[in-house]
Amino acid sequence: MKNNKLVLNAAVSTFLACFFASAAAAAADDPPPRITVNQIIRGEGKVGDIVISKNGEVIYEVLEGGIIEVRNTKYKTAQRYSVVKPNDNSRNN
């Protein structure tokens, strides 16, 4: 009976070691958090950050100087904006 407990303990220990090792490896392979459109518009993006809309038609990209370019591939248009500051009600649209 004592041998069975030793074998079971060894098996459980091996399983747990493999489980935690694979979980740690998976955490190390996680991609960095994705940036959202709202973060880009608020100025939280870095130069080169790109966000594509769910339907794939609108692309938001952060350019040099904090300028945001919004491209619509369906209508082949592009517009550039400066960052929108929170509570900035003085902007003209």
XYZ file of C-alpha atoms in Angstrom:
93
model
C 0.000 0.000 0.000
C 2.891 2.321 0.839
C 4.413 1.750 -2.627
C 1.153 2.795 -4.289
C 1.138 6.084 -2.343
C 4.741 6.770 -3.403
C 3.924 6.075 -7.043
C 0.810 8.280 -6.837
C 2.731 11.110 -5.155
C 5.462 10.886 -7.798
C 2.882 10.945 -10.598
C 1.037 13.922 -9.102
C 4.297 15.806 -8.538
C 5.388 15.191 -12.130
C 1.999 16.287 -13.454
C 2.002 19.493 -11.402
C 5.573 20.307 -12.425
C 4.691 19.893 -16.110
C 1.459 21.866 -15.691
C 3.130 24.862 -14.072
C 6.083 24.760 -16.482
C 3.754 24.832 -19.500
C 1.681 27.629 -17.940
C 4.830 29.685 -17.377
C 5.984 29.068 -20.954
C 2.575 30.098 -22.286
C 2.661 33.293 -20.234
C 6.090 34.126 -21.638
C 4.773 33.681 -25.200
C 1.747 35.951 -24.688
C 1.781 38.827 -27.157
C 1.863 42.348 -25.759
C -1.540 43.905 -25.086
C -3.192 45.303 -28.184
C -3.779 49.004 -28.502
C -7.328 50.200 -29.193
C -8.721 52.964 -31.389
C -9.642 54.965 -28.288
C -6.072 54.780 -27.010
C -4.753 56.044 -30.342
C -7.257 58.905 -30.455
C -6.377 59.923 -26.874
C -2.675 60.012 -27.786
C -1.611 56.892 -25.923
C -0.200 55.205 -29.028
C 3.413 55.173 -30.187
C 4.670 56.021 -33.654
C 3.939 53.064 -35.903
C 0.996 51.697 -33.880
C -1.776 50.530 -36.196
C -5.339 49.464 -35.433
C -7.624 47.957 -38.063
C -11.395 48.001 -37.645
C -13.266 44.715 -37.280
C -14.497 44.828 -40.880
C -10.986 45.687 -42.092
C -12.032 48.837 -43.930
C -10.725 51.535 -41.563
C -7.080 51.753 -40.492
C -5.828 54.035 -37.705
C -2.090 54.727 -37.642
C 0.080 56.906 -35.395
C 2.536 58.971 -37.449
C 5.521 61.142 -36.504
C 4.628 64.099 -34.311
C 1.619 62.346 -32.821
C -0.501 62.814 -35.927
C -3.188 60.176 -36.429
C -3.973 59.030 -39.953
C -7.329 57.382 -40.587
C -7.577 55.512 -43.890
C -10.760 54.053 -45.317
C -9.829 51.343 -47.800
C -13.389 50.928 -49.093
C -13.742 54.567 -50.143
C -9.993 55.135 -50.665
C -9.881 58.183 -48.390
C -7.387 59.323 -45.780
C -7.575 62.019 -43.126
C -5.048 63.216 -40.564
C -5.873 64.479 -37.088
C -4.028 65.692 -34.050
C -4.613 63.974 -30.723
C -7.895 64.703 -28.949
C -7.204 65.867 -25.408
C -9.692 64.862 -22.690
C -12.259 67.563 -21.876
C -11.117 69.717 -24.794
C -14.369 71.372 -25.762
C -12.676 74.220 -27.618
C -11.907 72.139 -30.716
C -13.743 73.031 -33.872
C -14.978 70.005 -35.775
